[in-house]
Short mmCIF file of N, CA, C and O in Angstrom, two decimals:
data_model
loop_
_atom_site.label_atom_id
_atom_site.label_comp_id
_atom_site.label_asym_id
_atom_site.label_seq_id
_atom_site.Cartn_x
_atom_site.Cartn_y
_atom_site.Cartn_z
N UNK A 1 0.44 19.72 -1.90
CA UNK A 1 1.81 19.24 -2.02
C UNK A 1 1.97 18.48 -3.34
O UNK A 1 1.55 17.35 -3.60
N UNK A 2 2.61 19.27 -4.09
CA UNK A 2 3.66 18.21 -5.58
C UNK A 2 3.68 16.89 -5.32
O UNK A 2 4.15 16.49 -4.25
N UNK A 3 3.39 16.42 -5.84
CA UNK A 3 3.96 14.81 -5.64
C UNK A 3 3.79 13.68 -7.00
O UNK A 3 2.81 13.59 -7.74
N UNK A 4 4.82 13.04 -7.07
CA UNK A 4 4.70 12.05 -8.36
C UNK A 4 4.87 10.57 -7.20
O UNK A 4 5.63 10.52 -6.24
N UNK A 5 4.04 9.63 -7.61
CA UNK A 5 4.05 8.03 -6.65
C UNK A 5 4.68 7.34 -7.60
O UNK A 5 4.69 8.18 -8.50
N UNK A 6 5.14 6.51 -7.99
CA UNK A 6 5.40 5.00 -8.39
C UNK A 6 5.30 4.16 -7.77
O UNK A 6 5.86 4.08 -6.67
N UNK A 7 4.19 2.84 -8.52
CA UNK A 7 4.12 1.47 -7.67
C UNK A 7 4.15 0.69 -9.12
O UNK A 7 4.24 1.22 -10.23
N UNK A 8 4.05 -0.84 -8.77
CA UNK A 8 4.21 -1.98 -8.78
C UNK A 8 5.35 -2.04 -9.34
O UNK A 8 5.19 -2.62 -10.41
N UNK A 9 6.63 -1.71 -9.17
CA UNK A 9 7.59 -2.90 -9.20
C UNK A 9 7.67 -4.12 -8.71
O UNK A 9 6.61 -4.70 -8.48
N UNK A 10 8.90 -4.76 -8.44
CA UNK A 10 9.15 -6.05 -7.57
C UNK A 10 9.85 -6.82 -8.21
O UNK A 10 10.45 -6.25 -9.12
N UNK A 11 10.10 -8.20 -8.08
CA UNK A 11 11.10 -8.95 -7.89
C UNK A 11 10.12 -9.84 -9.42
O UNK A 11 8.97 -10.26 -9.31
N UNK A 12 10.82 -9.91 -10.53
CA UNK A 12 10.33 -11.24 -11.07
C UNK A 12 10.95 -11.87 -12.40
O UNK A 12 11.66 -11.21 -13.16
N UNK A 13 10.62 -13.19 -12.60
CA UNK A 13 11.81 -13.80 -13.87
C UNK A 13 11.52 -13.38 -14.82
O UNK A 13 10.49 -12.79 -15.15
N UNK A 14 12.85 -13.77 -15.68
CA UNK A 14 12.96 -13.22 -17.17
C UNK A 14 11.86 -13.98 -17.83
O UNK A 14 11.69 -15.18 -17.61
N UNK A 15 11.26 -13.41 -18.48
CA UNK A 15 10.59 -13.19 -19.55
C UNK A 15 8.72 -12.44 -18.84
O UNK A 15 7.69 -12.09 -19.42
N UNK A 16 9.06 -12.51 -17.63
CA UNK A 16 7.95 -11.75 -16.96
C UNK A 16 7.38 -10.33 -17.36
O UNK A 16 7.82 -9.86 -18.41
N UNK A 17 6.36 -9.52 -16.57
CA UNK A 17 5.98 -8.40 -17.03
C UNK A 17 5.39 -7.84 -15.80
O UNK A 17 4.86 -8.50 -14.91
N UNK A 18 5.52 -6.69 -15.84
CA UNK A 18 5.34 -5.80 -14.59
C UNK A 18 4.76 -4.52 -15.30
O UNK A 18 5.16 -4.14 -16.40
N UNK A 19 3.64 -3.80 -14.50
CA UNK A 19 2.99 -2.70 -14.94
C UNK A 19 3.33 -1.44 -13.80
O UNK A 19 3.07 -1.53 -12.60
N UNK A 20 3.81 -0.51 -14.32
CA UNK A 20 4.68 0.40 -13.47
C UNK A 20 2.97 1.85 -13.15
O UNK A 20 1.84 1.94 -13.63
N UNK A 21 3.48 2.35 -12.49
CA UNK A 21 2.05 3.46 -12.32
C UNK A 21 2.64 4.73 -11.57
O UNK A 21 3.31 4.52 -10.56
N UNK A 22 2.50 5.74 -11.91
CA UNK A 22 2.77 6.84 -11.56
C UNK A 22 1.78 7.85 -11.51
O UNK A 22 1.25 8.58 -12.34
N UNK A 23 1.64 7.61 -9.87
CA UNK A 23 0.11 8.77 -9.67
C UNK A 23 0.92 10.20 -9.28
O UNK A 23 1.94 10.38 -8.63
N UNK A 24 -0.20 11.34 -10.13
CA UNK A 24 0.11 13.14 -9.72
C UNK A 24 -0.73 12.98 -8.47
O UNK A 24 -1.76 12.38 -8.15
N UNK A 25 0.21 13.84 -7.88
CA UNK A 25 -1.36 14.20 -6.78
C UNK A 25 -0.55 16.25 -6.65
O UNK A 25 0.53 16.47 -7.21
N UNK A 26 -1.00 16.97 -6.19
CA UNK A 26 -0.80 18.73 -6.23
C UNK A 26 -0.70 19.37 -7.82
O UNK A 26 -0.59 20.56 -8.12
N UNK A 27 -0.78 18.34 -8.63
CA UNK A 27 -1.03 19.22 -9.75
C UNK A 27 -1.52 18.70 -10.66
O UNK A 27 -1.80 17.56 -10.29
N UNK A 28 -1.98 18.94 -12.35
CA UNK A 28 -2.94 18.43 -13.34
C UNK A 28 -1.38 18.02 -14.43
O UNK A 28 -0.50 18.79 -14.81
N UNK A 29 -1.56 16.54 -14.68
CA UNK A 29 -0.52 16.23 -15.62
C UNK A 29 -0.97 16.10 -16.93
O UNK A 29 -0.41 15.40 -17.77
N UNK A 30 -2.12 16.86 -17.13
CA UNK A 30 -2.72 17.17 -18.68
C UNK A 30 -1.60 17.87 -19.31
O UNK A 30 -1.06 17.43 -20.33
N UNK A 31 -1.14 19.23 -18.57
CA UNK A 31 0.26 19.78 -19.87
C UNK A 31 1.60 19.41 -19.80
O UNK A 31 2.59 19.98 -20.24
N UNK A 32 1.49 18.27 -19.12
CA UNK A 32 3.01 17.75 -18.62
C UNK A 32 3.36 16.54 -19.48
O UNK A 32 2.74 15.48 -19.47
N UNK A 33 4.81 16.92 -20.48
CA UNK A 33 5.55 15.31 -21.16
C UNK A 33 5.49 14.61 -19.88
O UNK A 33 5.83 15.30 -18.91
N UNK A 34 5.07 13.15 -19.62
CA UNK A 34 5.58 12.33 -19.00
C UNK A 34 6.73 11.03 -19.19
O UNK A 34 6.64 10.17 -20.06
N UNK A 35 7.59 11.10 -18.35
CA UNK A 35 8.64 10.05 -19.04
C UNK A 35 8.58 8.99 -17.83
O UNK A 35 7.71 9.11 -16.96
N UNK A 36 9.50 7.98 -17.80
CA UNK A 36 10.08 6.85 -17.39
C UNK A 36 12.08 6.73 -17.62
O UNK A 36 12.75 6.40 -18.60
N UNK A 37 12.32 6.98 -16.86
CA UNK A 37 14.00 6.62 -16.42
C UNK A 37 14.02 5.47 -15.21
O UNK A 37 13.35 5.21 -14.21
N UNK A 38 15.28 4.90 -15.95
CA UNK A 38 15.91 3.93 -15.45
C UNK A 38 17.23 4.13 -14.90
O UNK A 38 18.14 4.78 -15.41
N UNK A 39 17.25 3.24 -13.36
CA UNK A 39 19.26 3.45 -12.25
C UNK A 39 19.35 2.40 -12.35
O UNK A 39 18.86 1.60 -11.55
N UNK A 40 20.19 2.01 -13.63
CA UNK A 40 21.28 0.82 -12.59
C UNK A 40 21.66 0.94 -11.87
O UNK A 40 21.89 2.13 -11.67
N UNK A 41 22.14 0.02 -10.80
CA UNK A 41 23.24 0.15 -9.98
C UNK A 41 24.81 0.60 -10.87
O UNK A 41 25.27 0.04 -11.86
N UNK A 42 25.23 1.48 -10.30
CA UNK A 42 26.39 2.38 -10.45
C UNK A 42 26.27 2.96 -11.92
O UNK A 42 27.28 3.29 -12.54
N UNK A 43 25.27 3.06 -12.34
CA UNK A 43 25.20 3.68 -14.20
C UNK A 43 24.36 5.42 -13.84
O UNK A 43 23.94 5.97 -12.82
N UNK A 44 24.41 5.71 -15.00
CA UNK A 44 23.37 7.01 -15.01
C UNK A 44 21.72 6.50 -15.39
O UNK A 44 21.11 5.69 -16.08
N UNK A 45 21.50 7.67 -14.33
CA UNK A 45 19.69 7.49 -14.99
C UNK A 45 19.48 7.53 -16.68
O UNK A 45 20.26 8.22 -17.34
N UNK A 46 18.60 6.90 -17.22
CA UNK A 46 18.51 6.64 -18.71
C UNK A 46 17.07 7.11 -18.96
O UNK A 46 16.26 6.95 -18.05
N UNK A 47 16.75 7.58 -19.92
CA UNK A 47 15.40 7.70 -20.46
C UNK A 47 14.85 6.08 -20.91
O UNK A 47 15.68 5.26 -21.31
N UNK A 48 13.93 5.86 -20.85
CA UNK A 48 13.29 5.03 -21.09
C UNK A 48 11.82 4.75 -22.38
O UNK A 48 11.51 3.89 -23.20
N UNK A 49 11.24 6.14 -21.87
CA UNK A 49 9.81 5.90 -22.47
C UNK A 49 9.53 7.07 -22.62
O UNK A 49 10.38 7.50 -21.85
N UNK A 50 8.84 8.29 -23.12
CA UNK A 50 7.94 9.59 -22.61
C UNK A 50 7.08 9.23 -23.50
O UNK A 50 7.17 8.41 -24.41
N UNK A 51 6.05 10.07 -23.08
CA UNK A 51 4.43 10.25 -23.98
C UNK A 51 4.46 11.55 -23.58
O UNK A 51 4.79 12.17 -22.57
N UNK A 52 3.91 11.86 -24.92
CA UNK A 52 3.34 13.70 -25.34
C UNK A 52 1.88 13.53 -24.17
O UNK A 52 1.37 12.55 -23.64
N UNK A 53 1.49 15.39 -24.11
CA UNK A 53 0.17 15.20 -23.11
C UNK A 53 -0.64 14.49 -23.92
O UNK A 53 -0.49 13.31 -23.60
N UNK A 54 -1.30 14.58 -24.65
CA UNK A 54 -2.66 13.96 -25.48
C UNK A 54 -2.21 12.74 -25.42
O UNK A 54 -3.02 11.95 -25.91
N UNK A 55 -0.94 12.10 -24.91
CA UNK A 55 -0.77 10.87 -25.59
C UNK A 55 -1.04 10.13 -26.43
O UNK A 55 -1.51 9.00 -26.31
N UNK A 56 -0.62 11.05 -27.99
CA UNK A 56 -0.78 10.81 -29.17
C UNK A 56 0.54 9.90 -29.73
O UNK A 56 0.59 8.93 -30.48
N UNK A 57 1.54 10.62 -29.05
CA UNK A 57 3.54 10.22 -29.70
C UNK A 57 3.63 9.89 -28.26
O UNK A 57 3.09 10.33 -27.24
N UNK A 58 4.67 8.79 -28.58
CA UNK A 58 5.56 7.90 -27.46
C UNK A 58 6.78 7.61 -28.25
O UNK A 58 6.79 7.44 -29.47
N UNK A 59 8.12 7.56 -27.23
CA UNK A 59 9.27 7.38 -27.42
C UNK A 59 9.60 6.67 -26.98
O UNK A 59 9.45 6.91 -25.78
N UNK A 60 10.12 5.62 -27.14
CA UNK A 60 11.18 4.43 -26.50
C UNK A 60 12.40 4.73 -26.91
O UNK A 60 12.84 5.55 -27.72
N UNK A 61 13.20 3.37 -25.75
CA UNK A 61 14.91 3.27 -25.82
C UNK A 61 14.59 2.52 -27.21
O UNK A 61 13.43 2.39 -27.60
N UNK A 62 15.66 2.04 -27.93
CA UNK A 62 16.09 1.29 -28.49
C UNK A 62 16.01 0.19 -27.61
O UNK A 62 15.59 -0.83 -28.15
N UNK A 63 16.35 0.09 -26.15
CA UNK A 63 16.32 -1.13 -25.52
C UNK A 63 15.13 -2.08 -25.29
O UNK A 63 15.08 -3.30 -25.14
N UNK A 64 14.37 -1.31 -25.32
CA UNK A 64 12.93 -1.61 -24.52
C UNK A 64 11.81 -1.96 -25.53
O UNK A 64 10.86 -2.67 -25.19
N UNK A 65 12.00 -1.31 -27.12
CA UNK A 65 11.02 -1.10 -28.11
C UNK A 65 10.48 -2.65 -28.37
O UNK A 65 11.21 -3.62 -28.59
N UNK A 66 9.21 -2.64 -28.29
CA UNK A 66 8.64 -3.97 -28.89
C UNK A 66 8.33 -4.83 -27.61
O UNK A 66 7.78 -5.92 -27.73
N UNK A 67 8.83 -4.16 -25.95
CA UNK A 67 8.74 -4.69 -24.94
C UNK A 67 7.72 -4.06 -23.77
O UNK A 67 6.89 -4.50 -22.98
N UNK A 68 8.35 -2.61 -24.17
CA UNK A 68 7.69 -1.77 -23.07
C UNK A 68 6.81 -0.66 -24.15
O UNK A 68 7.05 -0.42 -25.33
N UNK A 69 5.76 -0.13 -23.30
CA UNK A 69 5.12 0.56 -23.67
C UNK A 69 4.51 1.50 -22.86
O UNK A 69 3.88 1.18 -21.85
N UNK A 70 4.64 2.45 -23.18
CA UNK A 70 3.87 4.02 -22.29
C UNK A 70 2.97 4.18 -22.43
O UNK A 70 2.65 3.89 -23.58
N UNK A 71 1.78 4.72 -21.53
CA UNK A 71 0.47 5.43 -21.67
C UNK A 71 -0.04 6.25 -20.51
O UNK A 71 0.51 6.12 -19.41
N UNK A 72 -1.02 7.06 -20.68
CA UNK A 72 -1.34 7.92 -19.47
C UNK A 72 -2.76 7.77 -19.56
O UNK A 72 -3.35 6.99 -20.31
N UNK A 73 -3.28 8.60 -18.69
CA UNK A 73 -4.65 8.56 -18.60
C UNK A 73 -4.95 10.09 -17.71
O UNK A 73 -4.73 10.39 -16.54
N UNK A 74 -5.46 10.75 -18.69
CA UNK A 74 -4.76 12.18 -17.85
C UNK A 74 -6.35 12.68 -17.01
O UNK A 74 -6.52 13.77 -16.46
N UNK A 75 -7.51 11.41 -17.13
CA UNK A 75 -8.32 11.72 -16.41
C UNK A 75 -8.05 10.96 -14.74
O UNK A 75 -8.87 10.98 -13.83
N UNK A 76 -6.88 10.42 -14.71
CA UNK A 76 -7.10 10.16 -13.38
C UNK A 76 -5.38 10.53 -12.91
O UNK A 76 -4.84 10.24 -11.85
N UNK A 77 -5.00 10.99 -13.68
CA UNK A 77 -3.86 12.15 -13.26
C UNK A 77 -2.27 10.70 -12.88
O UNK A 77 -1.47 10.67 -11.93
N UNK A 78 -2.39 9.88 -13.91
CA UNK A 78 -1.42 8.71 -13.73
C UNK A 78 -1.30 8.36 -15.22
O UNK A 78 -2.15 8.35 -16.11
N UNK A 79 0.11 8.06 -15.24
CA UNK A 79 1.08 7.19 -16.51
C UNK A 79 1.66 6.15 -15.82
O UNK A 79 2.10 5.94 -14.69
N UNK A 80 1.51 5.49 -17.02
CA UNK A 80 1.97 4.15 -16.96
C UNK A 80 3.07 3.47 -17.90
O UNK A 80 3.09 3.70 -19.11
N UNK A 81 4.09 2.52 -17.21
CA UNK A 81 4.93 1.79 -18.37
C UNK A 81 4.20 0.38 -18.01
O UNK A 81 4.07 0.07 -16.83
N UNK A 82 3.62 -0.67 -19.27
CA UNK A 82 3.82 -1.82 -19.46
C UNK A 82 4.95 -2.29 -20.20
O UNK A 82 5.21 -2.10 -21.39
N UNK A 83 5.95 -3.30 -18.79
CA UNK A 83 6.82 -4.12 -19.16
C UNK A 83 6.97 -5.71 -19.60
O UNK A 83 7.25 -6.62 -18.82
N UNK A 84 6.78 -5.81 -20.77
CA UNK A 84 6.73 -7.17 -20.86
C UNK A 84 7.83 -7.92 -21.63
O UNK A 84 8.20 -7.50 -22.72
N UNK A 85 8.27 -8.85 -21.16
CA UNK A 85 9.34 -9.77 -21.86
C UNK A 85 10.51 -9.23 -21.23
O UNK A 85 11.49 -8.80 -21.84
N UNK A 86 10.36 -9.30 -19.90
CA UNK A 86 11.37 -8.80 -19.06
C UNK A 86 12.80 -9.38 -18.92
O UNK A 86 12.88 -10.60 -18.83
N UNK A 87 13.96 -8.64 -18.90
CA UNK A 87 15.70 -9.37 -19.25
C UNK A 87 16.37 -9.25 -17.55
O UNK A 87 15.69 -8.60 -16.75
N UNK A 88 17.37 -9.72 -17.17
CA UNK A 88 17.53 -9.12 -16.54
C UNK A 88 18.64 -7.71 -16.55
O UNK A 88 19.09 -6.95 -15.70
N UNK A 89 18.71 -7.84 -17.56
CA UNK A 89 19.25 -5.90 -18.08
C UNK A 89 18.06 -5.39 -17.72
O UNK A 89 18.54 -4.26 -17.84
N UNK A 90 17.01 -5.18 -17.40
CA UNK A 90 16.45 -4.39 -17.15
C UNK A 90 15.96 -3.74 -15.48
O UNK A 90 15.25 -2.77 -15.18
N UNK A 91 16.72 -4.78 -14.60
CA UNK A 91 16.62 -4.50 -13.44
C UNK A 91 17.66 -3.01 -12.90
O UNK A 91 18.85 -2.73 -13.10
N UNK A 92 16.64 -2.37 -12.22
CA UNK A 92 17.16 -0.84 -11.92
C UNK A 92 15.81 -0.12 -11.34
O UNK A 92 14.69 -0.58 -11.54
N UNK A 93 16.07 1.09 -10.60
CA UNK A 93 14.88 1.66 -10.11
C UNK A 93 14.33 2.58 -11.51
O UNK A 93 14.92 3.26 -12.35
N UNK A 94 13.16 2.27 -11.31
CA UNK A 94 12.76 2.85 -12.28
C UNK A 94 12.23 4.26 -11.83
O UNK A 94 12.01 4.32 -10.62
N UNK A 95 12.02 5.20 -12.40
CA UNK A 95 11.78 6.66 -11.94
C UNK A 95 10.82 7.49 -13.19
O UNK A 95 11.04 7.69 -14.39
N UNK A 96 9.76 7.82 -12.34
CA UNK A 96 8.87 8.80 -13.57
C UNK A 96 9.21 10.61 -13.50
O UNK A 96 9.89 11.22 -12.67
N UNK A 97 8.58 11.04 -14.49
CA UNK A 97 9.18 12.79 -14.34
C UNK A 97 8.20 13.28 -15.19
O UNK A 97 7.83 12.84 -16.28
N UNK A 98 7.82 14.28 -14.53
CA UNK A 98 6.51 15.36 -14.78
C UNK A 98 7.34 16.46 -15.84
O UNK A 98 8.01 17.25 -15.17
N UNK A 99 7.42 16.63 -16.92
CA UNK A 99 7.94 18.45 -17.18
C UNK A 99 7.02 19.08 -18.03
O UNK A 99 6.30 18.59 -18.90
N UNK A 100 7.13 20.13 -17.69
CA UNK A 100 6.45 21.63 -18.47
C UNK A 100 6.94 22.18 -18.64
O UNK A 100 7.47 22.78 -17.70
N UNK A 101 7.34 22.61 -20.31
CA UNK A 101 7.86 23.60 -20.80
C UNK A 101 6.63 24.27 -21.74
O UNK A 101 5.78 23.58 -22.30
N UNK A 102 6.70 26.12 -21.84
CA UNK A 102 6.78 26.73 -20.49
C UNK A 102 6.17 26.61 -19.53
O UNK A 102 5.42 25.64 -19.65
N UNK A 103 6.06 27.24 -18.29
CA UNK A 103 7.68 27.60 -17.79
C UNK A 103 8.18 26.33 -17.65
O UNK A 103 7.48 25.35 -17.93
N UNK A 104 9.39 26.21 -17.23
CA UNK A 104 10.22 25.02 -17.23
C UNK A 104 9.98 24.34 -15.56
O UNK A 104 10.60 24.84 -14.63
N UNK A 105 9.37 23.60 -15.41
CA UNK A 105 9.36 22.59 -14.17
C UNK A 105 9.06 21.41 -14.29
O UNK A 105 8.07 21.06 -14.93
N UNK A 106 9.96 20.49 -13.61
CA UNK A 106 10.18 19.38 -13.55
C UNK A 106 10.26 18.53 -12.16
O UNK A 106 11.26 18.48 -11.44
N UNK A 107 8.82 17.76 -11.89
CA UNK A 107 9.07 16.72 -10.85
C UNK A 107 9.60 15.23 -10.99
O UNK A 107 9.77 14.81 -12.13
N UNK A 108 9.86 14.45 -9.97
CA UNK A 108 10.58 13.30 -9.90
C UNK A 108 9.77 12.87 -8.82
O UNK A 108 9.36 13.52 -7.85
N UNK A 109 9.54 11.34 -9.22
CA UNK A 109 9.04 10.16 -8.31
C UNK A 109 10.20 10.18 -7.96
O UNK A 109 11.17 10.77 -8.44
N UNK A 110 10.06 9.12 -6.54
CA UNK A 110 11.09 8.48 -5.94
C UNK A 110 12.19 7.48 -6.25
O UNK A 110 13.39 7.29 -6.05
N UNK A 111 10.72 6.70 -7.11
CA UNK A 111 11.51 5.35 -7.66
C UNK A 111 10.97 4.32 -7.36
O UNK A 111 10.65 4.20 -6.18
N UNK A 112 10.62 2.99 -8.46
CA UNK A 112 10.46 2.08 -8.00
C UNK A 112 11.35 0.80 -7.94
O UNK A 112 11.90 0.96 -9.02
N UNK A 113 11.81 -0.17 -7.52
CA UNK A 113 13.11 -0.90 -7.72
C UNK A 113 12.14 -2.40 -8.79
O UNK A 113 11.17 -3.05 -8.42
N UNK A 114 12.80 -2.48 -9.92
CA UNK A 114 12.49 -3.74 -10.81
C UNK A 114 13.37 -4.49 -10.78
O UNK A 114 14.34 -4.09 -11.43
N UNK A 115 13.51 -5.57 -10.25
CA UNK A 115 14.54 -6.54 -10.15
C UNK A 115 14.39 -7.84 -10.83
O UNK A 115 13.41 -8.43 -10.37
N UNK A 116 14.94 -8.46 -11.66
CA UNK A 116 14.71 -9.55 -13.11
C UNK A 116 15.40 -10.82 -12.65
O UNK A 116 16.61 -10.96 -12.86
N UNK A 117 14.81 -11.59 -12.15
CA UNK A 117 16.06 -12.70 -12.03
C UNK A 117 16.47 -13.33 -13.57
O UNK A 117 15.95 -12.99 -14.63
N UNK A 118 17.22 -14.01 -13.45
CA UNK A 118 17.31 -14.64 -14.77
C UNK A 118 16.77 -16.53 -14.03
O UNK A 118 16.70 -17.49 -14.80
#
């Protein structure tokens, strides 16, 4: 069975840091971009972060740069966002995504909820 996990979100103050984790389990995320999207409440999902497979190139928001940072580890089949210097603009579920192009397929975690007090 496909599956993408996300854990450690949770609840914590501004200027805090939270390490996000997104385990594969039914398939090898060696040829897969991995990203990071963000839900506000009532907004659209946003890109956040991706890393190339080799995780050589990483992309950030403009929002996040200098805060958050992407990495994978494609020997134990999990990516990661480190969040640090947390706002509370940044509270929203956060969501990871597997794609391969070719062929074109694309999985989705569930979501994890990051919530920032101020």
């Amino acid at each position: 069975q496909v599956q993408l996990v996300e854990s450690g979100g949770g609840l914590v103050h501004s200027g805090g840091s939270l390490r996000l984790s997104c385990a594969a389990s039914g398939f090898n995320i060696t040829h897969y971009l991995m990203s990071w999207y963000q839900q506000a409440p009532g907004k659209e999902r946003e890109l956040v972060a991706a890393i190339t497979q080799s995780g050589e190139s990483t992309d950030l928001a403009d929002s996040v740069k200098g805060r958050f940072f992407i990495s994978r580890d494609n020997a134990v089949n999990t990516a990661y966002l480190q969040m640090n210097n947390l706002k509370p603009e940044d509270t929203a579920v956060y969501y990871c995504k597997a794609t391969l192009n070719p062929p074109i397929l694309t999985y989705w975690g569930q979501g994890t909820q990051v919530t920032v007090s101020s």
